[in-house]
mmCIF file of N, CA and C in Angstrom:
data_model
loop_
_atom_site.group_PDB
_atom_site.id
_atom_site.type_symbol
_atom_site.label_atom_id
_atom_site.label_comp_id
_atom_site.label_asym_id
_atom_site.label_seq_id
_atom_site.Cartn_x
_atom_site.Cartn_y
_atom_site.Cartn_z
ATOM 1 N N MET A 1 0.840 -1.177 0.000
ATOM 2 C CA MET A 1 0.000 0.000 0.000
ATOM 3 C C MET A 1 0.886 1.241 0.000
ATOM 4 N N THR A 2 0.706 2.134 -0.941
ATOM 5 C CA THR A 2 1.460 3.373 -0.960
ATOM 6 C C THR A 2 0.593 4.509 -0.435
ATOM 7 N N ILE A 3 1.253 5.504 0.127
ATOM 8 C CA ILE A 3 0.573 6.628 0.745
ATOM 9 C C ILE A 3 1.011 7.892 0.026
ATOM 10 N N ALA A 4 0.072 8.771 -0.246
ATOM 11 C CA ALA A 4 0.393 10.021 -0.932
ATOM 12 C C ALA A 4 1.205 10.932 -0.022
ATOM 13 N N ALA A 5 2.192 11.566 -0.602
ATOM 14 C CA ALA A 5 3.027 12.508 0.147
ATOM 15 C C ALA A 5 2.333 13.864 0.235
ATOM 16 N N PRO A 6 2.597 14.596 1.304
ATOM 17 C CA PRO A 6 2.052 15.949 1.415
ATOM 18 C C PRO A 6 2.596 16.843 0.302
ATOM 19 N N THR A 7 1.838 17.860 -0.042
ATOM 20 C CA THR A 7 2.236 18.814 -1.076
ATOM 21 C C THR A 7 2.296 20.207 -0.453
ATOM 22 N N ALA A 8 2.479 21.206 -1.280
ATOM 23 C CA ALA A 8 2.486 22.582 -0.793
ATOM 24 C C ALA A 8 1.112 22.994 -0.270
ATOM 25 N N GLU A 9 0.059 22.340 -0.736
ATOM 26 C CA GLU A 9 -1.312 22.674 -0.327
ATOM 27 C C GLU A 9 -1.883 21.720 0.718
ATOM 28 N N THR A 10 -1.226 20.567 0.963
ATOM 29 C CA THR A 10 -1.766 19.570 1.884
ATOM 30 C C THR A 10 -0.732 19.171 2.925
ATOM 31 N N ARG A 11 -1.211 18.544 3.989
ATOM 32 C CA ARG A 11 -0.345 17.974 5.013
ATOM 33 C C ARG A 11 -1.017 16.731 5.572
ATOM 34 N N TRP A 12 -0.246 15.923 6.318
ATOM 35 C CA TRP A 12 -0.795 14.721 6.921
ATOM 36 C C TRP A 12 -1.486 15.053 8.237
ATOM 37 N N ARG A 13 -2.497 14.246 8.556
ATOM 38 C CA ARG A 13 -3.200 14.330 9.839
ATOM 39 C C ARG A 13 -3.558 12.914 10.245
ATOM 40 N N CYS A 14 -3.248 12.530 11.483
ATOM 41 C CA CYS A 14 -3.625 11.213 11.996
ATOM 42 C C CYS A 14 -5.129 11.201 12.233
ATOM 43 N N THR A 15 -5.810 10.224 11.684
ATOM 44 C CA THR A 15 -7.260 10.147 11.828
ATOM 45 C C THR A 15 -7.678 9.681 13.223
ATOM 46 N N LEU A 16 -6.765 9.105 13.999
ATOM 47 C CA LEU A 16 -7.122 8.622 15.332
ATOM 48 C C LEU A 16 -6.929 9.681 16.420
ATOM 49 N N CYS A 17 -5.786 10.399 16.383
ATOM 50 C CA CYS A 17 -5.518 11.348 17.480
ATOM 51 C C CYS A 17 -5.435 12.799 17.025
ATOM 52 N N GLY A 18 -5.403 13.049 15.736
ATOM 53 C CA GLY A 18 -5.359 14.420 15.244
ATOM 54 C C GLY A 18 -3.967 14.996 15.069
ATOM 55 N N ASN A 19 -2.918 14.228 15.343
ATOM 56 C CA ASN A 19 -1.540 14.681 15.191
ATOM 57 C C ASN A 19 -1.300 15.248 13.794
ATOM 58 N N LEU A 20 -0.626 16.396 13.740
ATOM 59 C CA LEU A 20 -0.279 17.037 12.468
ATOM 60 C C LEU A 20 1.228 17.174 12.264
ATOM 61 N N THR A 21 2.033 16.812 13.268
ATOM 62 C CA THR A 21 3.441 17.206 13.229
ATOM 63 C C THR A 21 4.482 16.104 13.337
ATOM 64 N N ARG A 22 4.175 14.949 13.854
ATOM 65 C CA ARG A 22 5.205 13.936 14.108
ATOM 66 C C ARG A 22 4.809 12.586 13.527
ATOM 67 N N PHE A 23 5.606 12.102 12.561
ATOM 68 C CA PHE A 23 5.334 10.822 11.911
ATOM 69 C C PHE A 23 6.642 10.095 11.625
ATOM 70 N N ASP A 24 6.628 8.775 11.720
ATOM 71 C CA ASP A 24 7.731 7.939 11.251
ATOM 72 C C ASP A 24 7.340 7.445 9.870
ATOM 73 N N VAL A 25 8.159 7.734 8.877
ATOM 74 C CA VAL A 25 7.843 7.417 7.489
ATOM 75 C C VAL A 25 8.826 6.365 6.986
ATOM 76 N N THR A 26 8.295 5.249 6.471
ATOM 77 C CA THR A 26 9.113 4.227 5.834
ATOM 78 C C THR A 26 8.955 4.384 4.339
ATOM 79 N N ARG A 27 10.086 4.583 3.656
ATOM 80 C CA ARG A 27 10.025 4.806 2.212
ATOM 81 C C ARG A 27 11.103 4.000 1.504
ATOM 82 N N SER A 28 10.835 3.670 0.261
ATOM 83 C CA SER A 28 11.810 3.034 -0.625
ATOM 84 C C SER A 28 12.194 4.046 -1.680
ATOM 85 N N SER A 29 13.494 4.149 -1.930
ATOM 86 C CA SER A 29 13.970 5.105 -2.917
ATOM 87 C C SER A 29 14.936 4.427 -3.875
ATOM 88 N N ARG A 30 14.891 4.874 -5.105
ATOM 89 C CA ARG A 30 15.867 4.483 -6.119
ATOM 90 C C ARG A 30 16.578 5.769 -6.496
ATOM 91 N N VAL A 31 17.900 5.824 -6.230
ATOM 92 C CA VAL A 31 18.647 7.058 -6.419
ATOM 93 C C VAL A 31 19.931 6.803 -7.198
ATOM 94 N N THR A 32 20.443 7.868 -7.778
ATOM 95 C CA THR A 32 21.768 7.872 -8.369
ATOM 96 C C THR A 32 22.594 8.873 -7.577
ATOM 97 N N ASP A 33 23.732 8.415 -7.041
ATOM 98 C CA ASP A 33 24.618 9.277 -6.269
ATOM 99 C C ASP A 33 25.888 9.558 -7.049
ATOM 100 N N PHE A 34 26.356 10.804 -6.985
ATOM 101 C CA PHE A 34 27.683 11.149 -7.470
ATOM 102 C C PHE A 34 28.578 11.086 -6.253
ATOM 103 N N VAL A 35 29.522 10.141 -6.255
ATOM 104 C CA VAL A 35 30.395 9.918 -5.113
ATOM 105 C C VAL A 35 31.799 10.387 -5.484
ATOM 106 N N HIS A 36 32.376 11.223 -4.631
ATOM 107 C CA HIS A 36 33.724 11.735 -4.837
ATOM 108 C C HIS A 36 34.645 11.080 -3.816
ATOM 109 N N PHE A 37 35.708 10.465 -4.296
ATOM 110 C CA PHE A 37 36.720 9.877 -3.423
ATOM 111 C C PHE A 37 37.933 10.793 -3.412
ATOM 112 N N ASP A 38 38.429 11.111 -2.210
ATOM 113 C CA ASP A 38 39.661 11.903 -2.154
ATOM 114 C C ASP A 38 40.853 10.969 -2.341
ATOM 115 N N LEU A 39 42.056 11.522 -2.380
ATOM 116 C CA LEU A 39 43.247 10.711 -2.644
ATOM 117 C C LEU A 39 43.541 9.712 -1.545
ATOM 118 N N ALA A 40 43.002 9.939 -0.349
ATOM 119 C CA ALA A 40 43.184 8.995 0.753
ATOM 120 C C ALA A 40 42.159 7.863 0.706
ATOM 121 N N GLY A 41 41.187 7.971 -0.216
ATOM 122 C CA GLY A 41 40.194 6.910 -0.355
ATOM 123 C C GLY A 41 38.902 7.154 0.396
ATOM 124 N N GLU A 42 38.788 8.308 1.086
ATOM 125 C CA GLU A 42 37.555 8.645 1.797
ATOM 126 C C GLU A 42 36.511 9.113 0.786
ATOM 127 N N SER A 43 35.275 8.663 0.969
ATOM 128 C CA SER A 43 34.224 9.026 0.012
ATOM 129 C C SER A 43 33.260 10.038 0.606
ATOM 130 N N LYS A 44 32.640 10.803 -0.303
ATOM 131 C CA LYS A 44 31.637 11.789 0.077
ATOM 132 C C LYS A 44 30.614 11.862 -1.053
ATOM 133 N N VAL A 45 29.326 11.741 -0.706
ATOM 134 C CA VAL A 45 28.268 11.896 -1.705
ATOM 135 C C VAL A 45 28.084 13.384 -1.932
ATOM 136 N N GLU A 46 28.344 13.826 -3.164
ATOM 137 C CA GLU A 46 28.243 15.246 -3.469
ATOM 138 C C GLU A 46 26.948 15.619 -4.163
ATOM 139 N N GLU A 47 26.275 14.644 -4.736
ATOM 140 C CA GLU A 47 25.022 14.925 -5.448
ATOM 141 C C GLU A 47 24.172 13.670 -5.446
ATOM 142 N N THR A 48 22.887 13.841 -5.204
ATOM 143 C CA THR A 48 21.944 12.725 -5.230
ATOM 144 C C THR A 48 20.765 13.106 -6.110
ATOM 145 N N GLN A 49 20.421 12.207 -7.006
ATOM 146 C CA GLN A 49 19.248 12.388 -7.861
ATOM 147 C C GLN A 49 18.261 11.283 -7.526
ATOM 148 N N VAL A 50 17.052 11.647 -7.093
ATOM 149 C CA VAL A 50 16.019 10.664 -6.768
ATOM 150 C C VAL A 50 15.313 10.274 -8.060
ATOM 151 N N LEU A 51 15.412 8.997 -8.409
ATOM 152 C CA LEU A 51 14.789 8.489 -9.625
ATOM 153 C C LEU A 51 13.357 8.029 -9.367
ATOM 154 N N ALA A 52 13.121 7.428 -8.207
ATOM 155 C CA ALA A 52 11.788 6.964 -7.825
ATOM 156 C C ALA A 52 11.732 6.866 -6.305
ATOM 157 N N GLU A 53 10.562 7.169 -5.760
ATOM 158 C CA GLU A 53 10.393 7.090 -4.314
ATOM 159 C C GLU A 53 8.967 6.685 -3.994
ATOM 160 N N THR A 54 8.819 5.729 -3.092
ATOM 161 C CA THR A 54 7.511 5.244 -2.679
ATOM 162 C C THR A 54 7.421 5.289 -1.162
ATOM 163 N N ILE A 55 6.377 5.916 -0.634
ATOM 164 C CA ILE A 55 6.140 5.897 0.804
ATOM 165 C C ILE A 55 5.377 4.618 1.115
ATOM 166 N N GLU A 56 5.987 3.756 1.915
ATOM 167 C CA GLU A 56 5.410 2.454 2.218
ATOM 168 C C GLU A 56 4.470 2.489 3.411
ATOM 169 N N SER A 57 4.850 3.222 4.452
ATOM 170 C CA SER A 57 3.979 3.322 5.620
ATOM 171 C C SER A 57 4.283 4.594 6.385
ATOM 172 N N VAL A 58 3.281 5.049 7.127
ATOM 173 C CA VAL A 58 3.418 6.225 7.978
ATOM 174 C C VAL A 58 2.837 5.859 9.340
ATOM 175 N N ARG A 59 3.661 6.044 10.390
ATOM 176 C CA ARG A 59 3.228 5.735 11.751
ATOM 177 C C ARG A 59 3.191 7.024 12.553
ATOM 178 N N CYS A 60 2.087 7.239 13.239
ATOM 179 C CA CYS A 60 1.919 8.425 14.093
ATOM 180 C C CYS A 60 2.807 8.289 15.321
ATOM 181 N N ARG A 61 3.590 9.307 15.612
ATOM 182 C CA ARG A 61 4.462 9.289 16.771
ATOM 183 C C ARG A 61 3.707 9.484 18.074
ATOM 184 N N TRP A 62 2.509 10.070 18.019
ATOM 185 C CA TRP A 62 1.747 10.328 19.233
ATOM 186 C C TRP A 62 0.987 9.102 19.705
ATOM 187 N N CYS A 63 0.241 8.444 18.810
ATOM 188 C CA CYS A 63 -0.609 7.324 19.227
ATOM 189 C C CYS A 63 -0.145 5.983 18.670
ATOM 190 N N ASN A 64 0.940 5.976 17.881
ATOM 191 C CA ASN A 64 1.536 4.758 17.341
ATOM 192 C C ASN A 64 0.673 4.068 16.292
ATOM 193 N N ALA A 65 -0.336 4.746 15.767
ATOM 194 C CA ALA A 65 -1.193 4.169 14.733
ATOM 195 C C ALA A 65 -0.413 4.071 13.426
ATOM 196 N N VAL A 66 -0.593 2.966 12.722
ATOM 197 C CA VAL A 66 0.092 2.742 11.456
ATOM 198 C C VAL A 66 -0.893 2.932 10.311
ATOM 199 N N ASP A 67 -0.487 3.710 9.328
ATOM 200 C CA ASP A 67 -1.269 3.953 8.119
ATOM 201 C C ASP A 67 -2.676 4.479 8.409
ATOM 202 N N GLN A 68 -2.775 5.356 9.388
ATOM 203 C CA GLN A 68 -4.051 5.995 9.733
ATOM 204 C C GLN A 68 -3.965 7.492 9.474
ATOM 205 N N VAL A 69 -3.298 7.861 8.379
ATOM 206 C CA VAL A 69 -3.162 9.281 8.066
ATOM 207 C C VAL A 69 -4.013 9.639 6.858
ATOM 208 N N GLU A 70 -4.416 10.886 6.837
ATOM 209 C CA GLU A 70 -5.153 11.419 5.698
ATOM 210 C C GLU A 70 -4.490 12.710 5.269
ATOM 211 N N LEU A 71 -4.706 13.109 4.046
ATOM 212 C CA LEU A 71 -4.237 14.398 3.568
ATOM 213 C C LEU A 71 -5.312 15.432 3.832
ATOM 214 N N VAL A 72 -4.930 16.529 4.477
ATOM 215 C CA VAL A 72 -5.850 17.631 4.728
ATOM 216 C C VAL A 72 -5.213 18.911 4.191
ATOM 217 N N ALA A 73 -6.023 19.913 3.949
ATOM 218 C CA ALA A 73 -5.528 21.189 3.433
ATOM 219 C C ALA A 73 -4.680 21.890 4.488
ATOM 220 N N ARG A 74 -3.612 22.526 4.044
ATOM 221 C CA ARG A 74 -2.805 23.352 4.942
ATOM 222 C C ARG A 74 -3.546 24.661 5.200
ATOM 223 N N PRO A 75 -3.391 25.248 6.365
ATOM 224 C CA PRO A 75 -4.035 26.534 6.632
ATOM 225 C C PRO A 75 -3.544 27.587 5.646
ATOM 226 N N GLY A 76 -4.466 28.305 5.043
ATOM 227 C CA GLY A 76 -4.123 29.368 4.122
ATOM 228 C C GLY A 76 -3.673 28.913 2.753
ATOM 229 N N ALA A 77 -3.758 27.604 2.457
ATOM 230 C CA ALA A 77 -3.286 27.095 1.173
ATOM 231 C C ALA A 77 -4.126 27.615 0.015
ATOM 232 N N ASP A 78 -5.396 27.947 0.264
ATOM 233 C CA ASP A 78 -6.270 28.413 -0.806
ATOM 234 C C ASP A 78 -6.327 29.936 -0.902
ATOM 235 N N GLU A 79 -5.563 30.641 -0.042
ATOM 236 C CA GLU A 79 -5.563 32.102 -0.062
ATOM 237 C C GLU A 79 -4.465 32.609 -0.993
ATOM 238 N N PRO A 80 -4.734 33.650 -1.747
ATOM 239 C CA PRO A 80 -3.668 34.213 -2.597
ATOM 240 C C PRO A 80 -2.593 34.834 -1.724
ATOM 241 N N GLY A 81 -1.345 34.619 -2.074
ATOM 242 C CA GLY A 81 -0.262 35.101 -1.247
ATOM 243 C C GLY A 81 0.488 36.276 -1.839
ATOM 244 N N ASP A 82 -0.004 36.870 -2.922
ATOM 245 C CA ASP A 82 0.752 37.937 -3.567
ATOM 246 C C ASP A 82 0.436 39.324 -3.001
ATOM 247 N N GLY A 83 -0.613 39.488 -2.227
ATOM 248 C CA GLY A 83 -0.947 40.753 -1.611
ATOM 249 C C GLY A 83 -1.465 41.798 -2.594
ATOM 250 N N ALA A 84 -1.839 41.400 -3.797
ATOM 251 C CA ALA A 84 -2.291 42.347 -4.825
ATOM 252 C C ALA A 84 -3.589 43.042 -4.427
ATOM 253 N N ALA A 85 -4.437 42.394 -3.639
ATOM 254 C CA ALA A 85 -5.725 42.973 -3.268
ATOM 255 C C ALA A 85 -5.537 44.151 -2.305
ATOM 256 N N GLU A 86 -4.392 44.206 -1.603
ATOM 257 C CA GLU A 86 -4.165 45.250 -0.610
ATOM 258 C C GLU A 86 -3.567 46.508 -1.235
ATOM 259 N N GLN A 87 -3.080 46.411 -2.449
ATOM 260 C CA GLN A 87 -2.462 47.587 -3.070
ATOM 261 C C GLN A 87 -3.526 48.541 -3.534
ATOM 262 N N GLY A 88 -3.295 49.831 -3.422
ATOM 263 C CA GLY A 88 -4.316 50.796 -3.766
ATOM 264 C C GLY A 88 -3.861 51.844 -4.622
#
């Protein structure tokens, strides 16, 4: 079962306790890393490109419920943010 990720207009909410802020997320990712090795052989990931990502489960940190989250609108997500209506 995959779970939709929050967007700029939505966020997660636990349907059991109402939590909006703390979740443990299990995800699978397929990535390409650019790895730089220095002359001593130490490596450092300098760039990561996410090719695919799937959220497998979301657990509420408050009530420990698994996969009991829903997407809800963020406060003010439907309001225009450019302030054009206030200019006179």
